[in-house]
Structures are given as C-alpha cells and as structure tokens.
C-alpha cells in the first residue's frame, strides 16, 4: 500500500483486536483511550508501521509516548486485566506487555547521544520528532497517532512511505552519524535491503564503507544474529554482495572475501569462487530453509585459497580444499559465536564431504564407494546431495546435464544400497565390548584393528552387514592374529545342554 488515506489506516489499525471475556475491541483504540486518560501523546512506530505498509503485519508492536513509557504500560496492563504480562525495565525506561501472542513494547520519546566507544546511548526525554530522528532508516521512522482526536494520522517526516514504495533503504539523517552512533545499523541496512529486495541509497551506501571499521565495537552475538537473518532471506547472495562491496565482509568474514580473486596464467583462469559460492548459496536457499545447510553452502569452498596450485597439464587445481575448508570450521564458528555443537559438526562434515559424490560419479559409482559415503554422511546424506547438486554452477549446459545425470546415478545407487545393506546409521554388527570378551583382549590397538577391519569388510562389501557373517569374519581374522576365543556364556550353555 503506497499512499493510504487516513480512513484506510484507521481500518487497518482497527483490524487488530483484543478480546476480554466476551467483548472484543480494537487494540489501538484501547491504547489511544488509555493515553487520552493519562493526557499524553501516543503513537505506534517503527517496524510495525513499516510492516503494515508492506501488508505483512508483525506481532511485535512498538509504542512511543511523549511522557513515561512505563506509566503508559502499567495503565494499559491494568486495562487489559488478567492475561496481560507486564515486564518493566526501569534502567532503560521501557516496559513490555505480552498479551495472547502479541508483544507490545512501550518507551517514552527520547533524544539520544552516543559516545565513541559504545553502542549504548545517553538518553534524555524528547518529542516525537526527536524520537524519529534517532531511528535507523526512513522506512522505520514512521509513526501513526493513536490519541482519539488524531487516530490514524501518519507522521512521516522523512517520507518513509515513498522510500518503501520506491524500494530504498536510506537513513533519516546524515548516514555517517546514524551508522557511527550504532554500527549494528550497517548490518541492519544490508539485512533490510536483502529481505525486502530494496536498494541502498547512494549516500547511505558510501557511509557503510566509511564507517565499516566501527563494526568492531559490536558484539559477535549481535553480528551473527544479523548474518543469520540475512542467511534466511529468499536470496541471501544479495546481502553478501552488498557486505562485500562496502568492505564489511572483509572484517566480519575475511575467509569469504578472500574468494573474490581470479588468477590467470598462460591465458588460463580459474573461476571466481566468491560469486560461485553465492550462486551455490542461492541454489541451496531455493531448495531448503535449513539455516546450517545454508552455512555449509556459504563455507563449502573456504579451503580453496590455501589449496590453490598451478600444476601442468591440469592448470589450476584445488586439491583437498574440502578437507582444508572443513578444518577451518571450528575456529570460524567459535569466532563468529555460532554454536559449537552438532550444528558445527554438521557443517564441518558437509564441507569435508562435498566433493565426494562427484568423485564417486567420476569413478563409475561402485557399491563400495557409495557404502562408504552413506556411512560417513549418515542421516545427512540428503542434505549433502542437495549441496552437491547446488554446487554445479557451470554455464555449459552440456557439462551441467552430464553432472546432474551422474548425480542421479549416485542417488539411485544410494537408495539401492541403503535398502540392501542399511548403512545409513551403520554400527558394526559386532561391537568392541564383544570383541574384547570373545578374544580375552584388554582395551588396546588389537581391538581397534579388529573393529576397523570389520567395518572395512562390511563397507567394501566383502561380507554382508549381519551378525553371523561378522562373527565368522572376526574369528578368521583373530585366528590369523594368533588370538584364541573364549566362548560366550550363552554359547557355553547351549553347548553344555546339547
Ligand atoms: N531501531 C533503530 N536502531 C537499531 C534498532 C532498532 O533505530 N539498531 C529502531 C527502528 O526504528 C526499528 C525499531 O527501533 O524499526 C524497532 O526495532 P526492532 O524491533 O529491532 O526492528 P524492526 O524494525 O521491528 O524489525 P525486525 O523485527 O525485523 O528486526
């Protein structure tokens, strides 16, 4: 909605209702009535207003009053009665009410000033205009009045609604001040541009570059929160291109920025791995909402700069880049404050294995190679295959068709082998405990040797994946190693009885 009339805004506001007992009333009228009773100006502002213009209303409502936000929240919580959960943050002068899935934040209009080394502003009471001046973007600085005599009146001093209509992210004031005050806004800027498919206005963009070093005062937790939001948009590459263009990427994720390099020797160039990576990321994003599969796509080639060699006759090679890339994942996750749990291991595994399906396809898709792949990927095999297919970004349609055909063969084989051999969650059919008992072995290298030889025998298809075959295989191996067998108690009994 580009230019709604006040009547349209009133209708929109009135569509948000609250129900108490059997009576239902428009939420914003009730807020306005409480503010009138307290004799203070009251507005709904920020993201909520932006999102109603975008016709995607959010459940988070921000209210600004010219006066005490806390007093307003207390009065409104009393008005809502039971079911309203009020939290007051006196240090910040803010309060929040949770009401049936809606969160309403209250704050008094304020002026802010910042010191050089902190994102925490010094605040003093101000007017609505002061409050709008301190906001990050024109599209986030609109307010709608809720007091009865001005109900539904839009206050839009920076023409945010036209920027919304034109698809522009711009700061309300001098962007150097907006970004230097709170450098997290630089990432918010890229995030809004990415999510809404907007362009960043020129002066605002230039200020991103000038202020990029200021991002260092922002905590890693805040940065990753924004990066994850960019990652979860429909086309995350847009965000990473902007981050790279303004120089922020170099500071936040230098491993990725380093991929933007093309070298040529004897007239032969390798591909630009930065733009290739972004294509892979978008391909994955089009197929899956999984955040960490998207991270795996973003990081799948970070081992390339380190592994790059010029080797004739092949030309440019990147041997082992998957392995070198996977090795970087734990430190990178730790630095970015990404989780160090199963999710890190998942990304590390996918990065490590991402060349495997293509190698298998090249080698003629043997059963044994497919079994090993299934064993190593386990339940993440489908995500791995998705990543590998997304990794084919060649513009050469014939080559592309060839690769996809090979992957279809790998996928078919994966299904066949899983049905036959159940390798996906493979545990060797005879475990270490039993090996130690049977062959009277203490924990040590001999047990490890028997276990890994059994695992290889199953994965290579030397024996089927079942207990009897595994036992027979182990007995033979143990005999060759000069080990004697102690019969299991159950077998003793059976032998004695028979
Ligand atoms: N805001 C700001 N600077 C920030 C964060 C927020 O000026 N660093 C202002 C903006 O006016 C914003 C409002 O506070 O609209 C509410 O912030 P928040 O709830 O974080 O963001 P939303 O804009 O609502 O969007 P989203 O929920 O998608 O983050």
Short mmCIF file of C-alpha atoms and ligand atoms in Angstrom, two decimals:
data_model
loop_
_atom_site.label_atom_id
_atom_site.label_comp_id
_atom_site.label_asym_id
_atom_site.label_seq_id
_atom_site.Cartn_x
_atom_site.Cartn_y
_atom_site.Cartn_z
CA UNK A 1 0.00 0.00 0.00
CA UNK A 2 1.79 3.14 -1.18
CA UNK A 3 -0.29 6.06 -0.11
CA UNK A 4 -3.08 5.00 2.22
CA UNK A 5 -5.65 7.56 3.27
CA UNK A 6 -6.24 8.15 6.97
CA UNK A 7 -9.52 6.19 6.61
CA UNK A 8 -7.57 3.21 5.27
CA UNK A 9 -5.05 3.46 8.09
CA UNK A 10 -7.88 3.62 10.63
CA UNK A 11 -9.42 0.48 9.12
CA UNK A 12 -6.04 -1.24 9.19
CA UNK A 13 -5.40 -0.32 12.81
CA UNK A 14 -8.90 -1.39 13.80
CA UNK A 15 -8.33 -4.84 12.33
CA UNK A 16 -6.07 -5.65 15.32
CA UNK A 17 -8.43 -6.58 18.10
CA UNK A 18 -8.14 -7.61 21.73
CA UNK A 19 -10.68 -9.85 23.39
CA UNK A 20 -11.51 -9.64 27.09
CA UNK A 21 -14.19 -12.08 28.16
CA UNK A 22 -16.90 -11.77 25.55
CA UNK A 23 -16.05 -8.26 24.38
CA UNK A 24 -13.63 -7.61 21.62
CA UNK A 25 -12.19 -4.14 20.91
CA UNK A 26 -9.56 -2.72 18.56
CA UNK A 27 -6.19 -2.87 20.32
CA UNK A 28 -5.02 0.53 19.10
CA UNK A 29 -8.25 2.31 20.09
CA UNK A 30 -7.85 0.92 23.57
CA UNK A 31 -4.24 2.13 23.69
CA UNK A 32 -5.34 5.58 22.49
CA UNK A 33 -8.09 5.74 25.14
CA UNK A 34 -5.62 4.94 27.94
CA UNK A 35 -3.19 7.58 26.62
CA UNK A 36 -6.03 10.15 26.47
CA UNK A 37 -6.91 9.34 30.06
CA UNK A 38 -3.26 9.92 31.07
CA UNK A 39 -3.17 13.07 28.95
CA UNK A 40 -0.14 12.01 26.86
CA UNK A 41 0.58 11.69 23.12
CA UNK A 42 0.79 8.09 21.97
CA UNK A 43 1.98 6.56 18.67
CA UNK A 44 2.64 3.20 17.13
CA UNK A 45 6.07 3.41 15.43
CA UNK A 46 8.94 1.65 13.71
CA UNK A 47 8.86 -1.84 12.25
CA UNK A 48 5.19 -2.36 12.94
CA UNK A 49 4.21 0.65 10.81
CA UNK A 50 6.65 -0.40 8.08
CA UNK A 51 5.18 -3.87 8.02
CA UNK A 52 1.57 -2.76 7.77
CA UNK A 53 2.52 -0.72 4.72
CA UNK A 54 4.17 -3.83 3.34
CA UNK A 55 0.97 -5.71 4.11
CA UNK A 56 2.80 -8.23 6.27
CA UNK A 57 1.74 -7.21 9.78
CA UNK A 58 4.01 -8.30 12.60
CA UNK A 59 3.10 -9.42 16.12
CA UNK A 60 5.60 -7.01 17.68
CA UNK A 61 4.11 -3.61 18.39
CA UNK A 62 6.29 -0.61 19.37
CA UNK A 63 4.55 2.22 21.18
CA UNK A 64 6.10 5.63 21.80
CA UNK A 65 4.52 8.10 24.19
CA UNK A 66 5.58 11.65 24.85
CA UNK A 67 5.91 11.05 28.57
CA UNK A 68 6.57 7.94 30.63
CA UNK A 69 6.51 4.69 28.65
CA UNK A 70 6.44 2.75 31.92
CA UNK A 71 3.40 4.61 33.31
CA UNK A 72 1.60 4.03 30.00
CA UNK A 73 2.43 0.31 30.06
CA UNK A 74 1.28 -0.04 33.68
CA UNK A 75 -2.02 1.67 32.91
CA UNK A 76 -2.57 -0.42 29.78
CA UNK A 77 -1.75 -3.70 31.55
CA UNK A 78 -4.35 -2.79 34.21
CA UNK A 79 -6.85 -2.04 31.44
CA UNK A 80 -6.22 -5.44 29.78
CA UNK A 81 -6.58 -7.20 33.13
CA UNK A 82 -5.83 -10.88 33.56
CA UNK A 83 -3.76 -12.49 30.82
CA UNK A 84 -1.55 -9.43 30.32
CA UNK A 85 2.06 -9.98 31.42
CA UNK A 86 3.89 -6.78 32.21
CA UNK A 87 7.68 -6.50 32.47
CA UNK A 88 9.25 -3.20 33.44
CA UNK A 89 12.87 -2.32 32.65
CA UNK A 90 13.43 0.77 34.81
CA UNK A 91 17.10 1.13 33.83
CA UNK A 92 16.10 1.55 30.19
CA UNK A 93 12.84 3.42 30.85
CA UNK A 94 10.95 0.78 28.85
CA UNK A 95 8.25 -1.78 29.53
CA UNK A 96 6.73 -4.70 27.70
CA UNK A 97 3.32 -6.34 27.76
CA UNK A 98 2.80 -9.84 26.46
CA UNK A 99 -0.80 -10.41 25.54
CA UNK A 100 -2.04 -13.52 23.75
CA UNK A 101 0.88 -13.88 21.36
CA UNK A 102 1.34 -10.15 20.82
CA UNK A 103 4.27 -8.26 22.31
CA UNK A 104 3.84 -4.59 22.93
CA UNK A 105 6.93 -2.52 23.79
CA UNK A 106 6.50 0.90 25.43
CA UNK A 107 9.04 3.66 25.51
CA UNK A 108 8.99 7.39 26.22
CA UNK A 109 10.02 9.56 23.25
CA UNK A 110 13.72 10.29 23.64
CA UNK A 111 16.74 12.06 22.33
CA UNK A 112 19.91 10.02 22.19
CA UNK A 113 23.58 10.87 22.16
CA UNK A 114 26.40 8.39 21.77
CA UNK A 115 29.98 8.15 22.92
CA UNK A 116 32.64 6.93 20.52
CA UNK A 117 33.31 3.51 22.00
CA UNK A 118 29.85 2.24 22.82
CA UNK A 119 26.53 1.37 21.22
CA UNK A 120 24.79 2.42 24.46
CA UNK A 121 23.34 5.89 24.09
CA UNK A 122 22.89 8.55 26.75
CA UNK A 123 19.15 9.33 26.67
CA UNK A 124 17.03 12.30 27.65
CA UNK A 125 13.30 12.92 27.27
CA UNK A 126 12.31 14.32 23.91
CA UNK A 127 9.50 14.97 21.46
CA UNK A 128 8.11 12.60 18.85
CA UNK A 129 10.33 14.35 16.28
CA UNK A 130 13.44 13.72 18.45
CA UNK A 131 12.45 10.10 18.65
CA UNK A 132 12.01 9.76 14.91
CA UNK A 133 15.35 11.48 14.28
CA UNK A 134 17.20 8.86 16.30
CA UNK A 135 15.84 5.94 14.27
CA UNK A 136 17.83 3.95 11.77
CA UNK A 137 16.03 4.20 8.41
CA UNK A 138 13.33 6.37 6.88
CA UNK A 139 11.15 3.27 6.42
CA UNK A 140 11.49 2.56 10.16
CA UNK A 141 10.84 6.11 11.32
CA UNK A 142 7.12 6.42 10.59
CA UNK A 143 4.59 6.84 13.38
CA UNK A 144 0.79 6.67 13.49
CA UNK A 145 -1.06 8.65 16.12
CA UNK A 146 -3.38 6.72 18.45
CA UNK A 147 -4.97 9.52 20.52
CA UNK A 148 -8.69 9.77 19.71
CA UNK A 149 -8.59 13.22 18.10
CA UNK A 150 -5.77 12.23 15.70
CA UNK A 151 -6.41 8.50 15.47
CA UNK A 152 -4.82 7.03 12.31
CA UNK A 153 -2.83 10.16 11.39
CA UNK A 154 0.52 9.27 9.84
CA UNK A 155 3.58 11.22 10.96
CA UNK A 156 6.24 10.59 8.34
CA UNK A 157 8.84 13.38 8.44
CA UNK A 158 11.37 11.61 6.19
CA UNK A 159 8.97 10.38 3.55
CA UNK A 160 9.49 6.79 4.56
CA UNK A 161 6.40 5.69 2.69
CA UNK A 162 7.88 6.84 -0.62
CA UNK A 163 11.14 5.02 0.13
CA UNK A 164 9.04 1.95 0.85
CA UNK A 165 7.23 2.33 -2.45
CA UNK A 166 10.47 3.00 -4.36
CA UNK A 167 12.34 0.18 -2.65
CA UNK A 168 15.03 2.31 -0.99
CA UNK A 169 16.87 1.94 2.30
CA UNK A 170 18.14 5.34 3.47
CA UNK A 171 18.94 6.86 6.85
CA UNK A 172 16.76 9.76 8.05
CA UNK A 173 19.74 11.97 8.99
CA UNK A 174 23.38 12.09 7.92
CA UNK A 175 24.22 8.38 7.48
CA UNK A 176 27.70 8.87 8.97
CA UNK A 177 26.03 9.87 12.23
CA UNK A 178 23.39 7.13 12.13
CA UNK A 179 25.98 4.39 11.50
CA UNK A 180 28.70 5.73 13.70
CA UNK A 181 26.20 6.09 16.60
CA UNK A 182 25.14 2.49 16.32
CA UNK A 183 27.28 0.47 13.88
CA UNK A 184 24.95 -2.54 14.12
CA UNK A 185 22.68 -0.49 11.87
CA UNK A 186 25.11 -1.10 8.99
CA UNK A 187 24.18 -4.78 9.10
CA UNK A 188 20.50 -3.95 9.60
CA UNK A 189 20.76 -1.80 6.48
CA UNK A 190 22.05 -4.73 4.44
CA UNK A 191 19.53 -7.06 6.06
CA UNK A 192 16.53 -4.86 5.16
CA UNK A 193 17.84 -4.35 1.63
CA UNK A 194 18.23 -8.12 1.25
CA UNK A 195 14.94 -9.16 2.81
CA UNK A 196 12.85 -6.55 1.04
CA UNK A 197 14.90 -6.62 -2.19
CA UNK A 198 15.50 -2.88 -1.81
CA UNK A 199 18.49 -0.86 -2.97
CA UNK A 200 20.65 1.04 -0.54
CA UNK A 201 20.55 4.74 -1.34
CA UNK A 202 23.95 6.01 -2.63
CA UNK A 203 24.96 8.27 0.27
CA UNK A 204 23.86 5.66 2.77
CA UNK A 205 25.91 3.05 0.91
CA UNK A 206 29.00 5.22 0.85
CA UNK A 207 28.69 5.75 4.59
CA UNK A 208 28.68 1.97 5.06
CA UNK A 209 32.16 1.91 3.55
CA UNK A 210 33.41 4.90 5.53
CA UNK A 211 32.16 3.53 8.85
CA UNK A 212 32.90 -0.13 8.34
CA UNK A 213 35.68 -0.24 10.93
CA UNK A 214 33.13 0.80 13.57
CA UNK A 215 31.58 -2.67 13.30
CA UNK A 216 34.39 -3.82 15.60
CA UNK A 217 32.62 -2.31 18.63
CA UNK A 218 29.58 -4.53 18.02
CA UNK A 219 29.43 -7.85 19.87
CA UNK A 220 29.82 -11.08 17.88
CA UNK A 221 26.38 -12.20 19.11
CA UNK A 222 24.68 -9.18 17.53
CA UNK A 223 26.61 -9.58 14.31
CA UNK A 224 25.76 -13.25 13.93
CA UNK A 225 22.13 -12.53 14.68
CA UNK A 226 22.02 -10.17 11.69
CA UNK A 227 24.07 -12.50 9.47
CA UNK A 228 21.67 -15.34 10.24
CA UNK A 229 18.74 -13.13 9.33
CA UNK A 230 20.43 -12.32 6.02
CA UNK A 231 21.12 -16.04 5.51
CA UNK A 232 17.46 -16.86 5.98
CA UNK A 233 16.19 -14.47 3.32
CA UNK A 234 14.96 -15.71 -0.03
CA UNK A 235 18.11 -14.71 -1.92
CA UNK A 236 20.92 -14.31 0.62
CA UNK A 237 23.57 -13.63 -2.05
CA UNK A 238 22.19 -10.08 -2.37
CA UNK A 239 23.26 -9.37 1.20
CA UNK A 240 26.72 -10.85 0.81
CA UNK A 241 27.35 -8.88 -2.38
CA UNK A 242 26.47 -5.65 -0.54
CA UNK A 243 28.58 -6.60 2.50
CA UNK A 244 31.49 -7.26 0.20
CA UNK A 245 31.01 -4.11 -1.90
CA UNK A 246 31.16 -1.87 1.16
CA UNK A 247 34.07 -3.70 2.79
CA UNK A 248 32.24 -5.07 5.82
CA UNK A 249 32.65 -8.67 4.70
CA UNK A 250 36.44 -8.35 4.79
CA UNK A 251 36.15 -7.54 8.51
CA UNK A 252 33.42 -10.00 9.50
CA UNK A 253 34.14 -12.96 7.27
CA UNK A 254 37.54 -12.49 5.58
CA UNK A 255 37.58 -16.18 4.56
CA UNK A 256 34.70 -15.46 2.22
CA UNK A 257 36.00 -12.13 0.92
CA UNK A 258 39.29 -13.90 0.05
CA UNK A 259 37.45 -16.00 -2.53
CA UNK A 260 36.91 -12.95 -4.73
CA UNK A 261 40.03 -13.42 -6.81
CA UNK A 262 40.68 -14.68 -10.31
CA UNK A 263 44.21 -15.58 -11.34
CA UNK A 264 45.34 -16.13 -14.88
CA UNK A 265 48.42 -17.98 -16.11
CA UNK A 266 49.25 -18.83 -19.68
CA UNK A 267 45.85 -17.48 -20.58
CA UNK A 268 44.10 -19.88 -18.22
CA UNK A 269 41.94 -18.51 -15.40
CA UNK A 270 40.15 -20.24 -12.59
CA UNK A 271 36.59 -19.28 -11.70
CA UNK A 272 35.75 -16.55 -9.21
CA UNK A 273 34.98 -18.62 -6.17
CA UNK A 274 33.21 -15.80 -4.33
CA UNK A 275 30.48 -15.41 -6.92
CA UNK A 276 30.40 -19.17 -7.46
CA UNK A 277 29.82 -19.62 -3.69
CA UNK A 278 26.98 -17.11 -3.71
CA UNK A 279 25.32 -18.97 -6.57
CA UNK A 280 25.59 -22.20 -4.62
CA UNK A 281 24.13 -20.47 -1.56
CA UNK A 282 21.13 -19.20 -3.54
CA UNK A 283 20.63 -22.62 -5.12
CA UNK A 284 20.53 -24.20 -1.67
CA UNK A 285 18.28 -21.43 -0.33
CA UNK A 286 15.81 -22.06 -3.15
CA UNK A 287 15.58 -25.71 -2.10
CA UNK A 288 15.82 -25.60 1.70
CA UNK A 289 15.07 -23.35 4.66
CA UNK A 290 17.72 -25.06 6.83
CA UNK A 291 20.00 -22.35 8.24
CA UNK A 292 23.05 -24.57 8.70
CA UNK A 293 22.76 -26.16 5.29
CA UNK A 294 22.94 -22.58 4.00
CA UNK A 295 26.03 -22.01 6.17
CA UNK A 296 27.59 -25.15 4.68
CA UNK A 297 26.93 -23.74 1.21
CA UNK A 298 28.47 -20.38 2.15
CA UNK A 299 31.59 -22.01 3.56
CA UNK A 300 31.98 -25.02 1.28
CA UNK A 301 34.92 -23.58 -0.67
CA UNK A 302 36.77 -21.59 2.00
CA UNK A 303 39.68 -24.02 1.73
CA UNK A 304 40.30 -23.02 -1.88
CA UNK A 305 42.77 -20.13 -1.48
CA UNK A 306 45.03 -22.29 0.67
CA UNK A 307 44.93 -25.27 -1.67
CA UNK A 308 45.33 -23.45 -4.96
CA UNK A 309 48.23 -24.65 -7.16
CA UNK A 310 49.30 -24.23 -10.75
CA UNK A 311 50.10 -27.72 -11.99
CA UNK A 312 50.60 -28.68 -15.58
CA UNK A 313 48.99 -30.14 -17.54
CA UNK A 314 45.86 -29.69 -15.38
CA UNK A 315 46.30 -25.93 -14.85
CA UNK A 316 44.70 -24.52 -11.67
CA UNK A 317 43.99 -27.17 -9.05
CA UNK A 318 42.41 -27.06 -5.60
CA UNK A 319 43.32 -30.50 -4.24
CA UNK A 320 41.98 -31.22 -0.77
CA UNK A 321 40.22 -27.88 -0.50
CA UNK A 322 37.26 -29.67 1.07
CA UNK A 323 39.46 -31.06 3.83
CA UNK A 324 41.31 -27.76 4.41
CA UNK A 325 37.99 -25.92 4.46
CA UNK A 326 36.45 -28.34 6.97
CA UNK A 327 39.46 -27.85 9.24
CA UNK A 328 38.73 -24.13 9.42
CA UNK A 329 35.11 -24.57 10.50
CA UNK A 330 35.51 -24.99 14.30
CA UNK A 331 37.64 -21.83 14.71
CA UNK A 332 35.41 -19.88 12.40
CA UNK A 333 32.28 -20.96 14.30
CA UNK A 334 33.93 -20.09 17.61
CA UNK A 335 34.95 -16.65 16.38
CA UNK A 336 31.51 -15.85 14.95
CA UNK A 337 29.80 -17.20 18.09
CA UNK A 338 27.96 -19.78 16.03
CA UNK A 339 27.02 -22.90 18.02
CA UNK A 340 29.87 -25.34 18.71
CA UNK A 341 27.56 -28.35 19.00
CA UNK A 342 26.12 -30.81 16.45
CA UNK A 343 25.38 -27.93 14.09
CA UNK A 344 29.08 -27.08 13.77
CA UNK A 345 29.89 -30.75 13.21
CA UNK A 346 27.18 -30.96 10.56
CA UNK A 347 28.64 -28.00 8.62
CA UNK A 348 32.17 -29.39 9.00
CA UNK A 349 31.02 -32.75 7.71
CA UNK A 350 29.23 -31.34 4.69
CA UNK A 351 32.19 -29.13 3.79
CA UNK A 352 34.51 -32.11 4.11
CA UNK A 353 32.34 -34.43 2.03
CA UNK A 354 31.13 -32.02 -0.63
CA UNK A 355 33.49 -33.34 -3.33
CA UNK A 356 32.75 -36.99 -2.65
CA UNK A 357 29.61 -37.57 -4.74
CA UNK A 358 31.22 -36.02 -7.78
CA UNK A 359 34.35 -38.13 -7.28
CA UNK A 360 32.20 -41.23 -6.99
CA UNK A 361 30.33 -40.32 -10.15
CA UNK A 362 33.65 -39.85 -11.99
CA UNK A 363 34.90 -43.25 -10.82
CA UNK A 364 31.88 -45.11 -12.13
CA UNK A 365 29.77 -45.29 -8.92
CA UNK A 366 31.00 -48.50 -7.28
CA UNK A 367 28.94 -50.12 -4.49
CA UNK A 368 31.81 -49.86 -2.09
CA UNK A 369 32.31 -46.10 -2.64
CA UNK A 370 28.58 -45.48 -2.20
CA UNK A 371 28.52 -47.57 1.00
CA UNK A 372 31.39 -45.51 2.42
CA UNK A 373 29.69 -42.26 1.51
CA UNK A 374 26.48 -43.40 3.20
CA UNK A 375 28.43 -44.44 6.27
CA UNK A 376 30.21 -41.10 6.57
CA UNK A 377 27.23 -38.87 5.76
CA UNK A 378 24.70 -40.89 7.79
CA UNK A 379 21.36 -39.11 8.07
CA UNK A 380 22.80 -36.00 6.42
CA UNK A 381 23.19 -37.73 3.08
CA UNK A 382 20.19 -35.97 1.53
CA UNK A 383 21.48 -32.55 2.56
CA UNK A 384 24.90 -33.44 1.18
CA UNK A 385 23.43 -34.45 -2.17
CA UNK A 386 21.44 -31.23 -2.26
CA UNK A 387 24.59 -29.20 -1.61
CA UNK A 388 26.50 -31.09 -4.30
CA UNK A 389 23.80 -30.51 -6.88
CA UNK A 390 23.66 -26.84 -5.91
CA UNK A 391 27.44 -26.73 -6.43
CA UNK A 392 27.06 -27.24 -10.17
CA UNK A 393 27.06 -23.70 -11.45
CA UNK A 394 28.66 -24.17 -14.84
CA UNK A 395 27.06 -22.18 -17.62
CA UNK A 396 27.88 -25.00 -20.02
CA UNK A 397 24.56 -26.79 -20.38
CA UNK A 398 26.10 -29.99 -21.72
CA UNK A 399 28.51 -30.28 -18.80
CA UNK A 400 25.71 -29.45 -16.38
CA UNK A 401 23.49 -32.15 -17.82
CA UNK A 402 26.34 -34.63 -17.55
CA UNK A 403 26.92 -33.82 -13.86
CA UNK A 404 23.24 -33.99 -12.98
CA UNK A 405 22.94 -37.31 -14.77
CA UNK A 406 25.84 -38.67 -12.74
CA UNK A 407 24.24 -37.46 -9.53
CA UNK A 408 21.01 -39.21 -10.47
CA UNK A 409 23.03 -42.41 -10.76
CA UNK A 410 24.64 -41.79 -7.36
CA UNK A 411 21.22 -41.12 -5.80
CA UNK A 412 19.75 -44.30 -7.33
CA UNK A 413 22.67 -46.33 -6.05
CA UNK A 414 22.33 -44.73 -2.60
CA UNK A 415 18.72 -45.93 -2.37
CA UNK A 416 19.58 -49.43 -3.62
CA UNK A 417 22.48 -49.86 -1.21
CA UNK A 418 20.61 -48.45 1.76
CA UNK A 419 17.73 -50.85 1.13
CA UNK A 420 20.11 -53.78 0.83
CA UNK A 421 22.77 -53.01 3.42
CA UNK A 422 21.27 -50.47 5.88
CA UNK A 423 24.48 -48.45 6.09
CA UNK A 424 22.99 -45.03 6.84
CA UNK A 425 23.12 -45.47 10.62
CA UNK A 426 25.71 -48.17 10.44
CA UNK A 427 27.11 -49.72 13.60
CA UNK A 428 29.43 -52.70 13.04
CA UNK A 429 27.36 -55.84 13.74
CA UNK A 430 29.85 -56.97 16.42
CA UNK A 431 30.94 -54.21 18.82
CA UNK A 432 34.19 -53.53 20.69
CA UNK A 433 32.88 -54.92 24.01
CA UNK A 434 32.07 -58.27 22.47
CA UNK A 435 35.40 -58.40 20.65
CA UNK A 436 37.23 -57.88 23.97
CA UNK A 437 35.16 -60.55 25.74
CA UNK A 438 35.38 -63.13 22.99
CA UNK A 439 39.09 -62.87 22.39
CA UNK A 440 40.04 -62.05 26.00
CA UNK A 441 41.61 -58.77 24.94
CA UNK A 442 42.26 -55.73 27.11
CA UNK A 443 41.38 -52.36 25.54
CA UNK A 444 44.14 -51.53 23.07
CA UNK A 445 45.30 -51.48 19.47
CA UNK A 446 44.35 -55.10 18.70
CA UNK A 447 40.68 -54.32 19.44
CA UNK A 448 40.86 -51.24 17.24
CA UNK A 449 42.44 -53.25 14.42
CA UNK A 450 39.71 -55.92 14.55
CA UNK A 451 36.95 -53.29 14.69
CA UNK A 452 38.23 -51.28 11.76
CA UNK A 453 38.92 -54.34 9.67
CA UNK A 454 35.34 -55.49 10.30
CA UNK A 455 34.00 -52.06 9.36
CA UNK A 456 36.03 -52.05 6.13
CA UNK A 457 34.87 -55.57 5.27
CA UNK A 458 31.22 -54.51 5.52
CA UNK A 459 31.69 -51.19 3.73
CA UNK A 460 33.71 -52.81 0.95
CA UNK A 461 31.04 -55.47 0.53
CA UNK A 462 33.43 -58.32 1.47
CA UNK A 463 30.79 -59.59 3.91
CA UNK A 464 27.11 -58.71 4.33
CA UNK A 465 26.05 -56.36 7.14
CA UNK A 466 24.88 -59.08 9.58
CA UNK A 467 25.95 -60.67 12.85
CA UNK A 468 26.74 -64.22 11.72
CA UNK A 469 28.89 -63.10 8.80
CA UNK A 470 30.69 -60.56 11.01
CA UNK A 471 31.45 -63.18 13.66
CA UNK A 472 32.81 -65.63 11.12
CA UNK A 473 34.97 -62.87 9.65
CA UNK A 474 36.32 -61.85 13.06
CA UNK A 475 37.12 -65.46 14.04
CA UNK A 476 39.16 -65.86 10.91
CA UNK A 477 40.98 -62.55 11.49
CA UNK A 478 41.63 -63.39 15.15
CA UNK A 479 42.96 -66.80 14.24
CA UNK A 480 45.44 -65.17 11.86
CA UNK A 481 46.48 -62.79 14.65
CA UNK A 482 47.10 -65.80 16.92
CA UNK A 483 44.23 -64.98 19.28
CA UNK A 484 42.18 -67.71 20.88
CA UNK A 485 38.48 -67.43 21.51
CA UNK A 486 36.65 -67.65 24.84
CA UNK A 487 33.11 -68.88 24.08
CA UNK A 488 30.33 -66.51 25.16
CA UNK A 489 28.33 -67.64 28.27
CA UNK A 490 25.17 -68.16 26.20
CA UNK A 491 27.10 -70.36 23.76
CA UNK A 492 28.63 -72.30 26.70
CA UNK A 493 25.20 -73.06 27.99
CA UNK A 494 23.90 -74.16 24.62
CA UNK A 495 26.98 -76.37 24.20
CA UNK A 496 26.51 -77.94 27.67
CA UNK A 497 22.84 -78.61 27.09
CA UNK A 498 23.25 -80.18 23.73
N1 LIG B 1 15.94 0.78 15.71
C1 LIG B 1 16.98 1.63 15.43
N2 LIG B 1 18.27 1.18 15.50
C2 LIG B 1 18.52 -0.11 15.84
C3 LIG B 1 17.48 -0.99 16.12
C4 LIG B 1 16.17 -0.51 16.05
O1 LIG B 1 16.77 2.79 15.11
N3 LIG B 1 19.77 -0.55 15.92
C5 LIG B 1 14.55 1.30 15.66
C6 LIG B 1 13.91 1.23 14.30
O2 LIG B 1 13.03 2.32 14.18
C7 LIG B 1 13.12 -0.07 14.35
C8 LIG B 1 12.66 -0.10 15.78
O3 LIG B 1 13.73 0.52 16.52
O4 LIG B 1 12.06 -0.09 13.43
C9 LIG B 1 12.36 -1.47 16.32
O5 LIG B 1 13.49 -2.27 16.27
P1 LIG B 1 13.47 -3.84 16.05
O6 LIG B 1 12.29 -4.40 16.72
O7 LIG B 1 14.83 -4.34 16.36
O8 LIG B 1 13.37 -3.98 14.48
P2 LIG B 1 12.16 -3.90 13.49
O9 LIG B 1 12.36 -2.69 12.63
O10 LIG B 1 10.87 -4.03 14.18
O11 LIG B 1 12.41 -5.11 12.51
P3 LIG B 1 12.79 -6.61 12.87
O12 LIG B 1 11.83 -7.07 13.90
O13 LIG B 1 12.68 -7.30 11.55
O14 LIG B 1 14.22 -6.54 13.36
#
